[in-house]
CSV table of C-alpha atoms in Angstrom, one decimal:
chain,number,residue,atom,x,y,z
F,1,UNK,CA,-29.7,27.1,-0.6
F,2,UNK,CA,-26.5,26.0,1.7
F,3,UNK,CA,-23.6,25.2,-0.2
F,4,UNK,CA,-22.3,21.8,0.2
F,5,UNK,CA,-19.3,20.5,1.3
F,6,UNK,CA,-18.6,16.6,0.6
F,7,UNK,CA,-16.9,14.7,3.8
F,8,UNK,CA,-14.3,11.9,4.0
F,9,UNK,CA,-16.2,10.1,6.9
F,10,UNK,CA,-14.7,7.1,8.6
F,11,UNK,CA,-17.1,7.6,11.5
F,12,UNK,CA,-14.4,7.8,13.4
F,13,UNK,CA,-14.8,10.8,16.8
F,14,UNK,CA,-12.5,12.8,14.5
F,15,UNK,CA,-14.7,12.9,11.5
F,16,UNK,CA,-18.0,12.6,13.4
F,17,UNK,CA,-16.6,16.2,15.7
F,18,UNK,CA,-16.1,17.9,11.8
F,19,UNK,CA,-19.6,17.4,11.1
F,20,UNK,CA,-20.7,20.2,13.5
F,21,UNK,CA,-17.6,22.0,13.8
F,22,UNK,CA,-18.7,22.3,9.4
F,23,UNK,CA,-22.1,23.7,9.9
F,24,UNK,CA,-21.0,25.6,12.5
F,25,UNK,CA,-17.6,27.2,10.9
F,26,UNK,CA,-18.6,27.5,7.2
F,27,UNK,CA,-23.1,27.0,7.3
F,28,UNK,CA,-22.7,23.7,5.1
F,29,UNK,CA,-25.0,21.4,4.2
F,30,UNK,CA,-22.6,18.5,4.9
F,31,UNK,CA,-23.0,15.0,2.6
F,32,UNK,CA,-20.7,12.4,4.4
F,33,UNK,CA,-19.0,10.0,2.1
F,34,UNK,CA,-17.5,6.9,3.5
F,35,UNK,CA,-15.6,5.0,1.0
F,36,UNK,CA,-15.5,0.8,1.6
F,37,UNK,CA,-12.3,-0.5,0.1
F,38,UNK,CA,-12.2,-3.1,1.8
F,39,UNK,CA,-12.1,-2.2,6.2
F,40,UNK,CA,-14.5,-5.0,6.9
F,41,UNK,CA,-16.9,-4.1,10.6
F,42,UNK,CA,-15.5,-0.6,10.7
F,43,UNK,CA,-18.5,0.5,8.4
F,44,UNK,CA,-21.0,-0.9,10.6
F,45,UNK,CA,-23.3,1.7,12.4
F,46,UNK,CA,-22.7,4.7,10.0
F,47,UNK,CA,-25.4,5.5,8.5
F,48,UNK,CA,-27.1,6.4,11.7
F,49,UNK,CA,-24.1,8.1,13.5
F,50,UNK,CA,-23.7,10.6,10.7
F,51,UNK,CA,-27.3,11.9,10.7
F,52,UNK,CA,-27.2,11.8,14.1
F,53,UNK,CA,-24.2,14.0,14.1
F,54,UNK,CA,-25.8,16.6,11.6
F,55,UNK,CA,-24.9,15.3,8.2
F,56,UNK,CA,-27.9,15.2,5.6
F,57,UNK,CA,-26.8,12.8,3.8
F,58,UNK,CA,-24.1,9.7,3.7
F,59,UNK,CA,-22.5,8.0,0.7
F,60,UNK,CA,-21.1,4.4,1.6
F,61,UNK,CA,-19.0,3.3,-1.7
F,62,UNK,CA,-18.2,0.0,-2.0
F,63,UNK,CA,-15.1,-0.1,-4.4
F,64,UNK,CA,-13.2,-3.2,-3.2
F,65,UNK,CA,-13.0,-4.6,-6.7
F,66,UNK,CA,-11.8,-1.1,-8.0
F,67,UNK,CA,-9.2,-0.6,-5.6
F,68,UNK,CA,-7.7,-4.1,-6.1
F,69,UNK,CA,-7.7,-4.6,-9.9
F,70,UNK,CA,-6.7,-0.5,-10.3
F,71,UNK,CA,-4.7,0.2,-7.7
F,72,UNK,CA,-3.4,-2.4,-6.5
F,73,UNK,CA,-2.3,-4.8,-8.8
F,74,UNK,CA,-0.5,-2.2,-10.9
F,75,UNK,CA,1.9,-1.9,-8.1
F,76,UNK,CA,1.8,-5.8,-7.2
F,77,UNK,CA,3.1,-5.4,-11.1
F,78,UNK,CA,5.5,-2.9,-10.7
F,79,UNK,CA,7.1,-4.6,-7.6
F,80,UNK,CA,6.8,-1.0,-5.8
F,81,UNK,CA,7.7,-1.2,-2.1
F,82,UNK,CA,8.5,2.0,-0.3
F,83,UNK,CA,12.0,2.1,0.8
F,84,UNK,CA,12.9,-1.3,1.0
F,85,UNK,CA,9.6,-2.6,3.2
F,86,UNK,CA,6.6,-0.8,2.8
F,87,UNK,CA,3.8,-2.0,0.3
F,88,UNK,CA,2.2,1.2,0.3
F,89,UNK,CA,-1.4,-0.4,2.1
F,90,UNK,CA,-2.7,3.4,2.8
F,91,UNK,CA,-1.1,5.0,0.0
F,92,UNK,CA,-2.6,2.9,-2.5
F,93,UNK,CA,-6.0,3.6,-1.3
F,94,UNK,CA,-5.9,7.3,-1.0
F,95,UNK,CA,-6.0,8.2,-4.4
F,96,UNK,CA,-9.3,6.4,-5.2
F,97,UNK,CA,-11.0,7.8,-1.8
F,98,UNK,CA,-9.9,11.1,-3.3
F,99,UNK,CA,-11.4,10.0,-7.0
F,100,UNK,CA,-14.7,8.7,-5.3
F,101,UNK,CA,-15.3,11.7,-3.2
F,102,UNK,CA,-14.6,14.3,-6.3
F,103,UNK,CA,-17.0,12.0,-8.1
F,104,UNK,CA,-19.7,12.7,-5.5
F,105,UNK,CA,-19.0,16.2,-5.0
F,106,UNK,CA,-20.3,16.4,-8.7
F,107,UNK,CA,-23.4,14.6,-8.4
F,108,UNK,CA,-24.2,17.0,-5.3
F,109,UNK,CA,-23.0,19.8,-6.8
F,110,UNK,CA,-20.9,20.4,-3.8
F,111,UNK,CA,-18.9,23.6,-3.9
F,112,UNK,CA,-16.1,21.8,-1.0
F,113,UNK,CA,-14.4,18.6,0.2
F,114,UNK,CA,-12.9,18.3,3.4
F,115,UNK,CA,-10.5,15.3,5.0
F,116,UNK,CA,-9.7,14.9,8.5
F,117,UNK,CA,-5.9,14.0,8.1
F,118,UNK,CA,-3.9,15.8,10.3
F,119,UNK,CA,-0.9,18.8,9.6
F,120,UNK,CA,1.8,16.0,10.1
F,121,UNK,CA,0.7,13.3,8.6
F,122,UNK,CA,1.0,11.4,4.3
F,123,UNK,CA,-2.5,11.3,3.8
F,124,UNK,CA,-3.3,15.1,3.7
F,125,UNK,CA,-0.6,15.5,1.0
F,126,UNK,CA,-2.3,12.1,-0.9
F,127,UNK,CA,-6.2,13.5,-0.5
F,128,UNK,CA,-5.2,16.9,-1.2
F,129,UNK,CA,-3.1,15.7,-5.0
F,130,UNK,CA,-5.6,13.5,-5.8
F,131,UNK,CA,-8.7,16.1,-5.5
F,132,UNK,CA,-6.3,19.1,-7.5
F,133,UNK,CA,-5.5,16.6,-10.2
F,134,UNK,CA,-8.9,15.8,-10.5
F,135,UNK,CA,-11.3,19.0,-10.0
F,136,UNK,CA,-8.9,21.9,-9.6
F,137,UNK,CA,-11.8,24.4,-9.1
F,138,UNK,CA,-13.4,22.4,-5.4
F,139,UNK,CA,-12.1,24.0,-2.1
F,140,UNK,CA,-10.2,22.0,0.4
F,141,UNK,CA,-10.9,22.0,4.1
F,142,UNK,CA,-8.2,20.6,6.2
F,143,UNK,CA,-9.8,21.2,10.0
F,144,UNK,CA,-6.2,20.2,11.7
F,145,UNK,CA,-4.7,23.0,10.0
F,146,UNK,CA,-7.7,25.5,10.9
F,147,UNK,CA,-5.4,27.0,13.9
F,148,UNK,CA,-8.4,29.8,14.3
F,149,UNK,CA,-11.5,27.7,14.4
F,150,UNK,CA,-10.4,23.6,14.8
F,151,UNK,CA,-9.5,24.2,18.6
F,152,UNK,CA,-9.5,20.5,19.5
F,153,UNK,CA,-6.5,19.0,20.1
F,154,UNK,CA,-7.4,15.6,22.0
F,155,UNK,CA,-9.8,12.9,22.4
F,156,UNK,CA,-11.8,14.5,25.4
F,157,UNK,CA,-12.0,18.1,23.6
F,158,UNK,CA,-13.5,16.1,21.0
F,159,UNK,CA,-15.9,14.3,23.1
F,160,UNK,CA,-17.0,17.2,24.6
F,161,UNK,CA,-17.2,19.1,21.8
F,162,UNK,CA,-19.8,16.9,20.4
F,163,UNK,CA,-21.6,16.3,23.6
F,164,UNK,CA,-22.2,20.5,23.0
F,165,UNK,CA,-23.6,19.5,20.1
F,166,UNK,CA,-26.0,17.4,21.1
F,167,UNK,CA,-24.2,14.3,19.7
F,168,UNK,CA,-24.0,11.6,22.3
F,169,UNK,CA,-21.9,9.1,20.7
F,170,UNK,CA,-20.0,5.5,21.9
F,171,UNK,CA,-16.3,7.3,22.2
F,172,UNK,CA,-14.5,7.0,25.4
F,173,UNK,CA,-11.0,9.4,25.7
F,174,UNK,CA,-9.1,5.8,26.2
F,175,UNK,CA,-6.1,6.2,24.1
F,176,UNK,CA,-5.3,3.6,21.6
F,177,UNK,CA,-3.4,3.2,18.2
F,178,UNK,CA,-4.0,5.1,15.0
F,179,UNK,CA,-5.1,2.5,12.9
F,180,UNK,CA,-5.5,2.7,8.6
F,181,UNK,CA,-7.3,-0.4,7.1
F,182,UNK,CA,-8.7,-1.8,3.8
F,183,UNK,CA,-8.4,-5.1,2.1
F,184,UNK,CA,-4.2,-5.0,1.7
F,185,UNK,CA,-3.1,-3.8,5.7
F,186,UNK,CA,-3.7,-2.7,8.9
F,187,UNK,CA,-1.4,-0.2,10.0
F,188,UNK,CA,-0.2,1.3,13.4
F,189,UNK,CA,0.9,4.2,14.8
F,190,UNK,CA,1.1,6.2,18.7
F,191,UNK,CA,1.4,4.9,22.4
F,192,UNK,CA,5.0,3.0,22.7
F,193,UNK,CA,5.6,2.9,19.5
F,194,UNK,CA,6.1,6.4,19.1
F,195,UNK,CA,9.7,5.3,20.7
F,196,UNK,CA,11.7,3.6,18.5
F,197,UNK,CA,13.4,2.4,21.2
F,198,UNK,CA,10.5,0.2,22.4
F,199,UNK,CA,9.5,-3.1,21.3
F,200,UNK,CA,5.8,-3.4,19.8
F,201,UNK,CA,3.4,-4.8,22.3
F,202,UNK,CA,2.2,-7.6,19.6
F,203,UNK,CA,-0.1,-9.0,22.1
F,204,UNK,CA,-2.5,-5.4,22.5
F,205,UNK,CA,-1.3,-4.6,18.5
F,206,UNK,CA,-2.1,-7.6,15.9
F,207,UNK,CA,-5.7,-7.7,14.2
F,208,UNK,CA,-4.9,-9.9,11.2
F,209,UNK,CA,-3.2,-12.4,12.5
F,210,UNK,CA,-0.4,-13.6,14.9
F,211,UNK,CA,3.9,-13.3,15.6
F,212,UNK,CA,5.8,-16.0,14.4
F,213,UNK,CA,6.2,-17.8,17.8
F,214,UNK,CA,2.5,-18.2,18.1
F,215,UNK,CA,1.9,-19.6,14.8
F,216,UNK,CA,1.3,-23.2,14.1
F,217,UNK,CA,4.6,-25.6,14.3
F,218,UNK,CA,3.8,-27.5,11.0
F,219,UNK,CA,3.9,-25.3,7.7
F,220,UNK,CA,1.4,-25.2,5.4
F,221,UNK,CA,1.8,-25.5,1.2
F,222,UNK,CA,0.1,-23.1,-1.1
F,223,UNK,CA,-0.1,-22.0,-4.8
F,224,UNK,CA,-1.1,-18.9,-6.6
F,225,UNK,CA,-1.1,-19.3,-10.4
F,226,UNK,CA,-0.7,-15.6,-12.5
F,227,UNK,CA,-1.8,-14.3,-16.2
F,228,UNK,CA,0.1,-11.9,-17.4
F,229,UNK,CA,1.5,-10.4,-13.7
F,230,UNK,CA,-2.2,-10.5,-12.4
F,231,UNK,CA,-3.3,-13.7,-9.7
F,232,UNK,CA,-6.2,-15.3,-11.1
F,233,UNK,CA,-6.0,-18.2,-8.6
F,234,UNK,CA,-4.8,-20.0,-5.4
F,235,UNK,CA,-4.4,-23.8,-4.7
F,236,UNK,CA,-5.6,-24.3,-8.3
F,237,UNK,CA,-9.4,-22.3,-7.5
F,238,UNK,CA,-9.7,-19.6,-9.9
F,239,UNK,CA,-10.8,-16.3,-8.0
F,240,UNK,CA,-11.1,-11.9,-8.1
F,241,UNK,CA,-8.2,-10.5,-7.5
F,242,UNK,CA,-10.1,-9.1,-3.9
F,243,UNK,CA,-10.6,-12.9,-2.9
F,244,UNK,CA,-7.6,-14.0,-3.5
F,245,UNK,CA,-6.1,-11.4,-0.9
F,246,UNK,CA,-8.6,-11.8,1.6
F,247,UNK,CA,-8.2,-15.6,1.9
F,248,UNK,CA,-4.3,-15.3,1.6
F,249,UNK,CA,-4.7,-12.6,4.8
F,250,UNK,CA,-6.4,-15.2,6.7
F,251,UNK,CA,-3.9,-17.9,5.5
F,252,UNK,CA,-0.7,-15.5,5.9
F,253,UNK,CA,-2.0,-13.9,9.1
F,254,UNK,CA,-2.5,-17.3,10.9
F,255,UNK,CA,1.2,-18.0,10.3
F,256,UNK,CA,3.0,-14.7,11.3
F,257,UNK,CA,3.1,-13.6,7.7
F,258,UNK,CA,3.9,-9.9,7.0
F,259,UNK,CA,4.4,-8.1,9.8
F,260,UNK,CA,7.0,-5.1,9.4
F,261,UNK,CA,8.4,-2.5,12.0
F,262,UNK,CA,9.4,0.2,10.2
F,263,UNK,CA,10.7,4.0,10.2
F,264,UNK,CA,9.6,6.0,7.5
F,265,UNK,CA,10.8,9.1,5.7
F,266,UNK,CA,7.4,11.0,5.2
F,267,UNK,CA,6.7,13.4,2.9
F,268,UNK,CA,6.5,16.2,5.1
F,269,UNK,CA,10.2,15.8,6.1
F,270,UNK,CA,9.7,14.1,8.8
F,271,UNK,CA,10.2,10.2,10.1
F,272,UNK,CA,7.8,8.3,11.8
F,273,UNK,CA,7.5,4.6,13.2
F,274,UNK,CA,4.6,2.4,12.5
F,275,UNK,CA,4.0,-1.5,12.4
F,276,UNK,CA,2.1,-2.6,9.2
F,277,UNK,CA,0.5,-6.3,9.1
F,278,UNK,CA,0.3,-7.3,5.1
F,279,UNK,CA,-0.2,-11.0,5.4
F,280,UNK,CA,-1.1,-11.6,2.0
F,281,UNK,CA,0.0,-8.3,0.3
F,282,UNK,CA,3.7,-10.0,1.4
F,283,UNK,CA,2.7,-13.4,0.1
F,284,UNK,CA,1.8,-12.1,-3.3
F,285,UNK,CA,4.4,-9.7,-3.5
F,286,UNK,CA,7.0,-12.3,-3.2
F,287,UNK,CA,5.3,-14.8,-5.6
F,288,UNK,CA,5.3,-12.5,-8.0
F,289,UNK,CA,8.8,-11.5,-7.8
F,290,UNK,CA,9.5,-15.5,-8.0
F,291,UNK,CA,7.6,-15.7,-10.9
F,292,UNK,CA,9.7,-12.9,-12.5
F,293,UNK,CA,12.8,-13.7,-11.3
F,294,UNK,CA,12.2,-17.0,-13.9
F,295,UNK,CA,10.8,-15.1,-16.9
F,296,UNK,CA,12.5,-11.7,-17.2
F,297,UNK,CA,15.9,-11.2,-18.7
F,298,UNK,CA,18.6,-10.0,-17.2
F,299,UNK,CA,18.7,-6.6,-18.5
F,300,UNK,CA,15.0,-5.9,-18.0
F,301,UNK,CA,14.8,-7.8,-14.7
F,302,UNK,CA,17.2,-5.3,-13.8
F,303,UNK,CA,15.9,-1.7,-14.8
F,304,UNK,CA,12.7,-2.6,-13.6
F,305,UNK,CA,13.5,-2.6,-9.9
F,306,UNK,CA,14.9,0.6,-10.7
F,307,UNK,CA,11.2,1.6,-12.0
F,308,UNK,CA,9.6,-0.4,-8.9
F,309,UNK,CA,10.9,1.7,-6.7
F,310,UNK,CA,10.7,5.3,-8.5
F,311,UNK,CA,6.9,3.9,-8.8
F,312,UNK,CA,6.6,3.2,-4.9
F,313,UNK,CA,7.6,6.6,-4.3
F,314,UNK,CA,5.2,8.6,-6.5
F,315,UNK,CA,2.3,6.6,-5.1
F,316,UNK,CA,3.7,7.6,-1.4
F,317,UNK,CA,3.4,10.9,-2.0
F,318,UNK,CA,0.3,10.8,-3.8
F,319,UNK,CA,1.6,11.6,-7.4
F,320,UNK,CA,-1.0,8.8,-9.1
F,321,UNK,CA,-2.6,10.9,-11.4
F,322,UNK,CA,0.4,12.5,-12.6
F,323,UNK,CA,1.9,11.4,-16.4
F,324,UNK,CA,4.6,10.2,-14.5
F,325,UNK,CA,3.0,7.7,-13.1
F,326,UNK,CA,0.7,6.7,-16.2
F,327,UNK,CA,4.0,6.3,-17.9
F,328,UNK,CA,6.1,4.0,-14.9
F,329,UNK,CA,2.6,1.7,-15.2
F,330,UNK,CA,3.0,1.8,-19.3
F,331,UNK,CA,6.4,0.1,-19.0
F,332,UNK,CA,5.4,-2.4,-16.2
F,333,UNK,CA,2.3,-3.3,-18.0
F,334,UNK,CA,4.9,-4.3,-21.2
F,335,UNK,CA,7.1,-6.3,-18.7
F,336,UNK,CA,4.2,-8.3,-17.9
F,337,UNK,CA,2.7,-9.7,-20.8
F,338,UNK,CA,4.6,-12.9,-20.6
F,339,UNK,CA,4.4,-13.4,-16.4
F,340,UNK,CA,2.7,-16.3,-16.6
F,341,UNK,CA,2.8,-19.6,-14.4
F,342,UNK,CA,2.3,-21.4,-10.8
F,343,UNK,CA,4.4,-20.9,-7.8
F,344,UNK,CA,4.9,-22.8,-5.0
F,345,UNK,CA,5.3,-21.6,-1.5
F,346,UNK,CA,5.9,-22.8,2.0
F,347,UNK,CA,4.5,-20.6,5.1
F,348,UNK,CA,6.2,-21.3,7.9
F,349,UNK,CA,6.6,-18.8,11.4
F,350,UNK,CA,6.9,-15.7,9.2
F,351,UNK,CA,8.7,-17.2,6.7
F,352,UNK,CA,8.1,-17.7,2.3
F,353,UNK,CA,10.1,-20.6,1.6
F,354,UNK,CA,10.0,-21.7,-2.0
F,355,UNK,CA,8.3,-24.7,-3.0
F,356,UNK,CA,8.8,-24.8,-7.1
F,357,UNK,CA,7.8,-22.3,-9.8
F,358,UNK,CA,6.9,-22.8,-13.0
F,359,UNK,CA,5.9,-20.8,-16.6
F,360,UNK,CA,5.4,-21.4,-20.0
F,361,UNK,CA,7.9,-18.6,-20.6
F,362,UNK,CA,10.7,-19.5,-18.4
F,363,UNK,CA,14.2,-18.5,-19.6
F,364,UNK,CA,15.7,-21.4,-17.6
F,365,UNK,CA,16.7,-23.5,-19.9
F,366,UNK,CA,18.3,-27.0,-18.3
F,367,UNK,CA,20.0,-27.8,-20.9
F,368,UNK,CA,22.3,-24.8,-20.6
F,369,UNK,CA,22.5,-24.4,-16.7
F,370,UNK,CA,23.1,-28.0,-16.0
F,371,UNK,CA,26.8,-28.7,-15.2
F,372,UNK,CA,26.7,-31.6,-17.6
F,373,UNK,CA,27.8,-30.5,-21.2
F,374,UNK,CA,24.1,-29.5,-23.4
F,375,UNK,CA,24.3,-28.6,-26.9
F,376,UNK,CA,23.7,-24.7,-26.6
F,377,UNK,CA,27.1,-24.0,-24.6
F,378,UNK,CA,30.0,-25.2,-25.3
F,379,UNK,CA,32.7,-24.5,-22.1
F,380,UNK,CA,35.2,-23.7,-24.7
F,381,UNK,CA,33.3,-20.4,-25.5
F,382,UNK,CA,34.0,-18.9,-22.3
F,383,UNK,CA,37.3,-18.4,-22.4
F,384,UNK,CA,37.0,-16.0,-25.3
F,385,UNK,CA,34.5,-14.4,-23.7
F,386,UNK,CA,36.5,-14.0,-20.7
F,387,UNK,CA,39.3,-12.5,-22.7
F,388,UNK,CA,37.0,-10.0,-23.9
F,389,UNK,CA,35.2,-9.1,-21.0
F,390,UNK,CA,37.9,-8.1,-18.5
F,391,UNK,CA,40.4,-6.8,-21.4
F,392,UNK,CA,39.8,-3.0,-20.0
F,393,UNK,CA,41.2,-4.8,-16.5
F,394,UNK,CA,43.6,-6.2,-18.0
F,395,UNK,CA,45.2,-3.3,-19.6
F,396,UNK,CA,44.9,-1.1,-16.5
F,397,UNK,CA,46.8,-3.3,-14.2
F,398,UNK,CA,49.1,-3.7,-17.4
F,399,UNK,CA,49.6,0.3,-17.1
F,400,UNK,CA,49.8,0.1,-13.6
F,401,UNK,CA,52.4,-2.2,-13.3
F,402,UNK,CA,54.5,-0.4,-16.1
F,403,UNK,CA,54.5,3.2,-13.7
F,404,UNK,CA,55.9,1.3,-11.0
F,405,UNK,CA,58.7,0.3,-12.9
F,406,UNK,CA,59.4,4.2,-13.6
């Protein structure tokens, strides 16, 4: 019997071209695995164009759910943007690709798994962490890094390549962007944005939704109500986790919600420009830091951005089954047991503009903050307080002044 090598397949021409270039190269039996979490039409068609490419067998996965209420809403959680604007849309999702496709290389008894990121690129570092952490003993193929065998390097070579092969497939050598998408983003990568100097086309690049100047003139009003950091419902309709993002993409993307131009710091040392569209990862993100804003003390409020973005940057590099991360995740998960309440947004050309927000556990006491006298501060107290606090100061210029006198 062949061995058996499990494939990532997005059905994509690169992934489709490693199904021959497999048998071919290694005498595999290859089991295609395509994992749904959440890239809507993209999976339509697959099952077909994989055994027509030579695959005996394909695994379509639908883990939506999973990759929402696991993944994602951990980092919704931890706050965990990657250096100041990324919400990690493709980096969330690699790690349970990389669990599901272990988990089928099991059941097959496949000896193999192989990815079709490229030698440049996040994901191969992601995939590749993911599948050691998990089963240390399965061999990795990386085709792009296959100098001697993988001697493709365009969209043509591929097509022809397959066209050897007997695979005649709907791929034209037309050039377009490199596009990652599940239920959180769509990103964007190549033609004139590989020149920072350039502006995005937004007309050719948008899929979820539209630039600020195009959306509607009036603003529309929304809710999302939390339980213990988690949404559990929006305008008042209780809802998964999943639904709740996919309506608040069609509800964000229609009014030039989340759209980010970005350069990155890879992991692989170098930086690279993309456009991400997170129309409803944005919308919750920033709820949920409204909502915490009002319940979280100062001190705690404080060191946990500090763990938000450590956490952002061991899910970019693909560190999520590490004790690291179990142990970021332990702390936010303590942090959010009393994140709790409604808030109020307006979306208006791009823009979150706060509406209200309200909690059971708010630490915003009116009595204290209002500038009429309440009876849990007295003004008087401050000035002792004062006194206290900038004593140290006090001294130092006290010193300060007495050298000049020397």
């Amino acid at each position: 019997m062949k061995e058996k090598v499990i494939l990532a397949y997005s059905g994509g021409l690169d992934t489709t071209a490693i199904i021959p270039w497999l048998k071919e190269n290694y005498d595999y039996e290859v089991v295609c695995c395509c994992i749904d979490v959440g890239q809507g039409n993209e999976l339509d068609g697959l099952d077909e164009r994989a055994k027509l490419s030579g695959a005996a067998k394909l695994y379509i996965e639908h883990i939506t759910d999973e990759f929402v209420d696991e993944y994602v809403i951990p980092c919704v959680k931890a706050g965990a943007v990657y250096e100041n604007k990324y919400l990690l849309g493709t980096s969330m999702a690699r790690p349970v690709i990389a669990k599901k496709l272990v988990e089928i290389a099991r059941k097959e008894g496949a000896t193999a798994i192989c990815h079709g990121a490229t030698g440049k690129g996040n994901d191969q570092v992601r995939f590749e962490l993911g599948i050691k952490a998990l089963a240390p003993d399965l061999k990795i193929i990386a085709p792009w890094r296959c100098n001697d065998t993988w001697k493709m390097q365009s969209r043509e070579e591929e097509i022809d390549y397959c066209k050897a092969h007997g695979i005649d497939l709907p791929f034209d050598a037309s050039h377009s962007y490199s596009r990652d998408r599940n239920l959180w983003h769509i990103s964007h990568e190549g033609l004139e944005l590989e020149d920072p100097a350039n502006a995005p086309n937004y007309d050719h690049l948008l899929v979820l939704g539209v630039t600020p100047e195009k959306a509607p003139e009036e603003g529309e009003t929304i809710s999302l109500t939390f339980k213990e950091g988690a949404p559990v419902a929006l305008n008042g309709k209780e809802m998964k986790a999943s639904e709740i993002i996919a309506e608040l993409n069609k509800i964000g993307g229609r009014n030039g919600i989340g759209i980010i131009d970005i350069v990155e710091n890879r992991v692989v040392g170098m930086k690279s420009r993309g456009v991400y569209e997170t129309p409803g990862g944005t919308i919750l993100m920033e709820a949920h830091t409204q909502l915490e804003e009002l319940i979280l003390d100062r001190d705690t409020l404080a060191y946990k951005k500090g763990v938000g973005d450590k956490f952002a940057d061991v899910v970019y590099e693909g560190k999520w089954f590490t004790p690291l991360r179990e142990a970021l995740q332990a702390f936010v998960e303590s942090t959010q047991k009393y994140v709790t309440g409604e808030v109020k947004m307006k979306l208006y050309k791009g823009n979150i503009i706060k509406q209200g927000t309200t909690s059971p556990y708010s630490l915003y006491n009116e009595s204290i903050a209002s500038f009429t006298t309440g009876e849990l501060y007295d003004h008087h107290d401050a000035e002792g307080f004062i006194n206290l606090f900038g004593l140290s100061l006090k001294v130092r210029a006290m010193m300060m002044e007495a050298n000049k006198e020397k």
